[in-house]
Amino acid sequence: MIERPDGTPLPRNFFDRPVLEVAPDLLGRTLVRRTAEGTIELRLTEVEAYAGDIDPGSHAFRGRTARNDVMFGPPGHAYVYFTYGMWHCLNLVCGPVGRASGVLLRAGEILSGAEQVRKRRLSARNDKELAKGPARLATGLGVDRALNGTDVCSGHDAPLSILTGTPPPSDLVRNGPRTGVGGDGAPHPWRYWIDGDPTVSPYRAHTPRRRTT
């Protein structure tokens, strides 16, 4: 684990490691979102790793496309995708340039800027639900495709950055299958979360879509 003062941005070499090292090491780190309305800080409590061409669950499994180009590096950049025609999801690119991998930010605890998040997440019943799930996290933080490719290691003025934060004790880190991933990628235990944290989203197995006739 790379130790830094609590408020120091994580350096690029933090992300320039294998995705299965980076993903659990992101738990407890602070995601900072800077907007025209103010700054939001979120403590990461749940993430998922996606390992490119060796991972059938990854967007990069079948190679490079216009959509997933950012995943091929350099590390320390945001990969934002649009899904189901309505939601955005935020990922952090890691690993060496040319080898696509990334970590999906699934959930977190809002540390500051909650008023701004509440305005975007009117359906949340309480503050624990503001960023409980990847689409909710991205919506609450005002993340969309305009932030795709953002360098999260570029400094304090960037729209997105990751601070050292406070990683949890190792005995509180859990892992298991990724939510909603089917096929050959379903068994991979590459979802990581902080045990007992109320902001962690519930696990849901993959449900095949039914074809309409």
GROMACS .gro file of C-alpha atoms in nm:
model
  213
    1MET     CA    1   0.000   0.000   0.000
    2ILE     CA    2   0.128   0.345  -0.091
    3GLU     CA    3   0.112   0.570   0.216
    4ARG     CA    4   0.059   0.943   0.178
    5PRO     CA    5  -0.083   1.219   0.401
    6ASP     CA    6  -0.463   1.195   0.411
    7GLY     CA    7  -0.533   1.482   0.170
    8THR     CA    8  -0.257   1.417  -0.082
    9PRO     CA    9  -0.357   1.317  -0.440
   10LEU     CA   10  -0.257   0.965  -0.531
   11PRO     CA   11   0.030   0.965  -0.784
   12ARG     CA   12   0.016   0.800  -1.123
   13ASN     CA   13   0.230   0.507  -1.011
   14PHE     CA   14  -0.052   0.409  -0.774
   15PHE     CA   15  -0.262   0.329  -1.081
   16ASP     CA   16   0.023   0.188  -1.288
   17ARG     CA   17  -0.015  -0.155  -1.127
   18PRO     CA   18  -0.219  -0.471  -1.197
   19VAL     CA   19  -0.591  -0.405  -1.164
   20LEU     CA   20  -0.634  -0.670  -0.892
   21GLU     CA   21  -0.387  -0.475  -0.677
   22VAL     CA   22  -0.534  -0.133  -0.746
   23ALA     CA   23  -0.901  -0.222  -0.692
   24PRO     CA   24  -0.894  -0.325  -0.322
   25ASP     CA   25  -0.638  -0.052  -0.252
   26LEU     CA   26  -0.891   0.210  -0.364
   27LEU     CA   27  -1.124   0.129  -0.073
   28GLY     CA   28  -1.124   0.413   0.179
   29ARG     CA   29  -0.967   0.656  -0.066
   30THR     CA   30  -1.133   0.994  -0.121
   31LEU     CA   31  -1.284   1.075  -0.460
   32VAL     CA   32  -1.306   1.451  -0.515
   33ARG     CA   33  -1.547   1.600  -0.769
   34ARG     CA   34  -1.511   1.972  -0.839
   35THR     CA   35  -1.804   2.147  -1.008
   36ALA     CA   36  -1.919   2.504  -1.065
   37GLU     CA   37  -2.152   2.458  -0.766
   38GLY     CA   38  -1.876   2.346  -0.531
   39THR     CA   39  -1.667   2.046  -0.426
   40ILE     CA   40  -1.794   1.700  -0.335
   41GLU     CA   41  -1.586   1.447  -0.144
   42LEU     CA   42  -1.673   1.077  -0.133
   43ARG     CA   43  -1.508   0.790   0.055
   44LEU     CA   44  -1.497   0.482  -0.169
   45THR     CA   45  -1.657   0.176  -0.008
   46GLU     CA   46  -1.715  -0.059  -0.303
   47VAL     CA   47  -1.537  -0.119  -0.635
   48GLU     CA   48  -1.505  -0.381  -0.910
   49ALA     CA   49  -1.201  -0.479  -1.117
   50TYR     CA   50  -1.216  -0.541  -1.494
   51ALA     CA   51  -0.910  -0.699  -1.654
   52GLY     CA   52  -0.930  -0.628  -2.027
   53ASP     CA   53  -0.848  -0.903  -2.274
   54ILE     CA   54  -0.838  -1.180  -2.011
   55ASP     CA   55  -1.178  -1.084  -1.868
   56PRO     CA   56  -1.502  -1.164  -2.057
   57GLY     CA   57  -1.683  -0.914  -1.835
   58SER     CA   58  -1.466  -0.623  -1.951
   59HIS     CA   59  -1.560  -0.373  -2.222
   60ALA     CA   60  -1.209  -0.426  -2.363
   61PHE     CA   61  -1.228  -0.805  -2.386
   62ARG     CA   62  -1.273  -0.801  -2.765
   63GLY     CA   63  -1.022  -0.528  -2.833
   64ARG     CA   64  -0.996  -0.154  -2.877
   65THR     CA   65  -1.293   0.054  -2.992
   66ALA     CA   66  -1.389   0.420  -2.996
   67ARG     CA   67  -1.595   0.360  -2.682
   68ASN     CA   68  -1.325   0.193  -2.471
   69ASP     CA   69  -1.015   0.370  -2.608
   70VAL     CA   70  -0.941   0.544  -2.276
   71MET     CA   71  -0.908   0.205  -2.104
   72PHE     CA   72  -0.582   0.139  -2.292
   73GLY     CA   73  -0.401   0.409  -2.097
   74PRO     CA   74  -0.225   0.593  -1.971
   75PRO     CA   75  -0.324   0.492  -1.617
   76GLY     CA   76  -0.479   0.741  -1.378
   77HIS     CA   77  -0.754   0.859  -1.614
   78ALA     CA   78  -1.132   0.835  -1.589
   79TYR     CA   79  -1.326   0.601  -1.817
   80VAL     CA   80  -1.693   0.702  -1.826
   81TYR     CA   81  -1.948   0.496  -2.016
   82PHE     CA   82  -2.321   0.528  -2.080
   83THR     CA   83  -2.538   0.223  -2.018
   84TYR     CA   84  -2.900   0.114  -2.066
   85GLY     CA   85  -2.967   0.442  -2.245
   86MET     CA   86  -2.993   0.634  -1.917
   87TRP     CA   87  -2.700   0.592  -1.674
   88HIS     CA   88  -2.333   0.683  -1.661
   89CYS     CA   89  -2.070   0.485  -1.471
   90LEU     CA   90  -1.727   0.603  -1.357
   91ASN     CA   91  -1.413   0.390  -1.380
   92LEU     CA   92  -1.044   0.452  -1.313
   93VAL     CA   93  -0.791   0.322  -1.568
   94CYS     CA   94  -0.495   0.129  -1.432
   95GLY     CA   95  -0.210  -0.094  -1.545
   96PRO     CA   96   0.050  -0.033  -1.817
   97VAL     CA   97  -0.022   0.164  -2.134
   98GLY     CA   98  -0.167  -0.063  -2.402
   99ARG     CA   99  -0.308  -0.320  -2.158
  100ALA     CA  100  -0.668  -0.220  -2.093
  101SER     CA  101  -0.799  -0.254  -1.737
  102GLY     CA  102  -1.003  -0.045  -1.502
  103VAL     CA  103  -1.185  -0.022  -1.171
  104LEU     CA  104  -1.556   0.054  -1.160
  105LEU     CA  105  -1.644   0.283  -0.868
  106ARG     CA  106  -1.957   0.119  -0.731
  107ALA     CA  107  -2.040   0.301  -0.407
  108GLY     CA  108  -1.925   0.547  -0.146
  109GLU     CA  109  -2.001   0.766   0.152
  110ILE     CA  110  -2.050   1.138   0.088
  111LEU     CA  111  -1.811   1.326   0.318
  112SER     CA  112  -1.881   1.679   0.197
  113GLY     CA  113  -2.102   1.849  -0.060
  114ALA     CA  114  -2.408   1.642   0.030
  115GLU     CA  115  -2.648   1.928  -0.047
  116GLN     CA  116  -2.528   1.931  -0.406
  117VAL     CA  117  -2.563   1.552  -0.434
  118ARG     CA  118  -2.914   1.552  -0.285
  119LYS     CA  119  -3.034   1.784  -0.561
  120ARG     CA  120  -2.930   1.527  -0.821
  121ARG     CA  121  -3.050   1.224  -0.623
  122LEU     CA  122  -3.403   1.324  -0.526
  123SER     CA  123  -3.513   0.959  -0.502
  124ALA     CA  124  -3.260   0.876  -0.229
  125ARG     CA  125  -3.441   0.799   0.098
  126ASN     CA  126  -3.140   0.899   0.309
  127ASP     CA  127  -2.779   1.006   0.271
  128LYS     CA  128  -2.652   0.646   0.281
  129GLU     CA  129  -2.827   0.591  -0.054
  130LEU     CA  130  -2.684   0.897  -0.230
  131ALA     CA  131  -2.402   0.700  -0.395
  132LYS     CA  132  -2.509   0.339  -0.325
  133GLY     CA  133  -2.445   0.185  -0.667
  134PRO     CA  134  -2.240   0.294  -0.970
  135ALA     CA  135  -2.516   0.481  -1.153
  136ARG     CA  136  -2.621   0.660  -0.834
  137LEU     CA  137  -2.260   0.754  -0.764
  138ALA     CA  138  -2.210   0.902  -1.109
  139THR     CA  139  -2.546   1.081  -1.105
  140GLY     CA  140  -2.490   1.230  -0.761
  141LEU     CA  141  -2.147   1.358  -0.857
  142GLY     CA  142  -2.262   1.500  -1.191
  143VAL     CA  143  -2.042   1.262  -1.392
  144ASP     CA  144  -2.111   1.213  -1.762
  145ARG     CA  145  -1.922   1.141  -2.085
  146ALA     CA  146  -1.778   1.493  -2.082
  147LEU     CA  147  -1.541   1.367  -1.810
  148ASN     CA  148  -1.427   1.064  -2.009
  149GLY     CA  149  -1.047   1.075  -2.027
  150THR     CA  150  -1.005   1.316  -1.735
  151ASP     CA  151  -0.661   1.288  -1.575
  152VAL     CA  152  -0.727   1.225  -1.204
  153CYS     CA  153  -0.358   1.275  -1.124
  154SER     CA  154  -0.328   1.623  -1.275
  155GLY     CA  155  -0.360   1.825  -0.954
  156HIS     CA  156  -0.594   2.000  -0.713
  157ASP     CA  157  -0.784   2.192  -0.983
  158ALA     CA  158  -0.892   1.887  -1.184
  159PRO     CA  159  -1.265   1.807  -1.202
  160LEU     CA  160  -1.184   1.461  -1.061
  161SER     CA  161  -0.904   1.349  -0.832
  162ILE     CA  162  -0.831   1.074  -0.581
  163LEU     CA  163  -0.681   1.152  -0.241
  164THR     CA  164  -0.506   0.908  -0.009
  165GLY     CA  165  -0.796   0.908   0.237
  166THR     CA  166  -0.810   0.643   0.507
  167PRO     CA  167  -0.791   0.282   0.385
  168PRO     CA  168  -0.980   0.034   0.605
  169PRO     CA  169  -0.810  -0.240   0.808
  170SER     CA  170  -0.737  -0.541   0.588
  171ASP     CA  171  -0.971  -0.763   0.790
  172LEU     CA  172  -1.268  -0.547   0.682
  173VAL     CA  173  -1.202  -0.586   0.309
  174ARG     CA  174  -1.424  -0.847   0.145
  175ASN     CA  175  -1.443  -0.976  -0.212
  176GLY     CA  176  -1.682  -1.180  -0.420
  177PRO     CA  177  -1.843  -1.209  -0.767
  178ARG     CA  178  -1.915  -0.889  -0.956
  179THR     CA  179  -2.270  -0.758  -0.969
  180GLY     CA  180  -2.468  -0.835  -1.284
  181VAL     CA  181  -2.180  -1.001  -1.472
  182GLY     CA  182  -2.277  -1.315  -1.662
  183GLY     CA  183  -2.106  -1.568  -1.886
  184ASP     CA  184  -1.747  -1.676  -1.832
  185GLY     CA  185  -1.673  -1.364  -1.631
  186ALA     CA  186  -1.939  -1.433  -1.369
  187PRO     CA  187  -1.728  -1.640  -1.124
  188HIS     CA  188  -1.442  -1.391  -1.093
  189PRO     CA  189  -1.437  -1.266  -0.730
  190TRP     CA  190  -1.331  -0.917  -0.833
  191ARG     CA  191  -1.585  -0.708  -0.645
  192TYR     CA  192  -1.433  -0.553  -0.330
  193TRP     CA  193  -1.613  -0.378  -0.047
  194ILE     CA  194  -1.576  -0.263   0.314
  195ASP     CA  195  -1.758  -0.511   0.533
  196GLY     CA  196  -2.053  -0.369   0.724
  197ASP     CA  197  -2.050  -0.029   0.558
  198PRO     CA  198  -2.412   0.087   0.499
  199THR     CA  199  -2.330   0.258   0.169
  200VAL     CA  200  -2.226  -0.068  -0.004
  201SER     CA  201  -2.476  -0.175  -0.269
  202PRO     CA  202  -2.651  -0.515  -0.253
  203TYR     CA  203  -2.511  -0.795  -0.469
  204ARG     CA  204  -2.726  -0.902  -0.763
  205ALA     CA  205  -2.644  -1.193  -0.988
  206HIS     CA  206  -2.668  -1.158  -1.365
  207THR     CA  207  -3.020  -1.196  -1.506
  208PRO     CA  208  -3.035  -1.270  -1.881
  209ARG     CA  209  -3.256  -1.035  -2.076
  210ARG     CA  210  -3.566  -1.190  -2.224
  211ARG     CA  211  -3.618  -1.144  -2.594
  212THR     CA  212  -3.947  -0.988  -2.695
  213THR     CA  213  -4.142  -1.135  -2.983
   0.00000   0.00000   0.00000
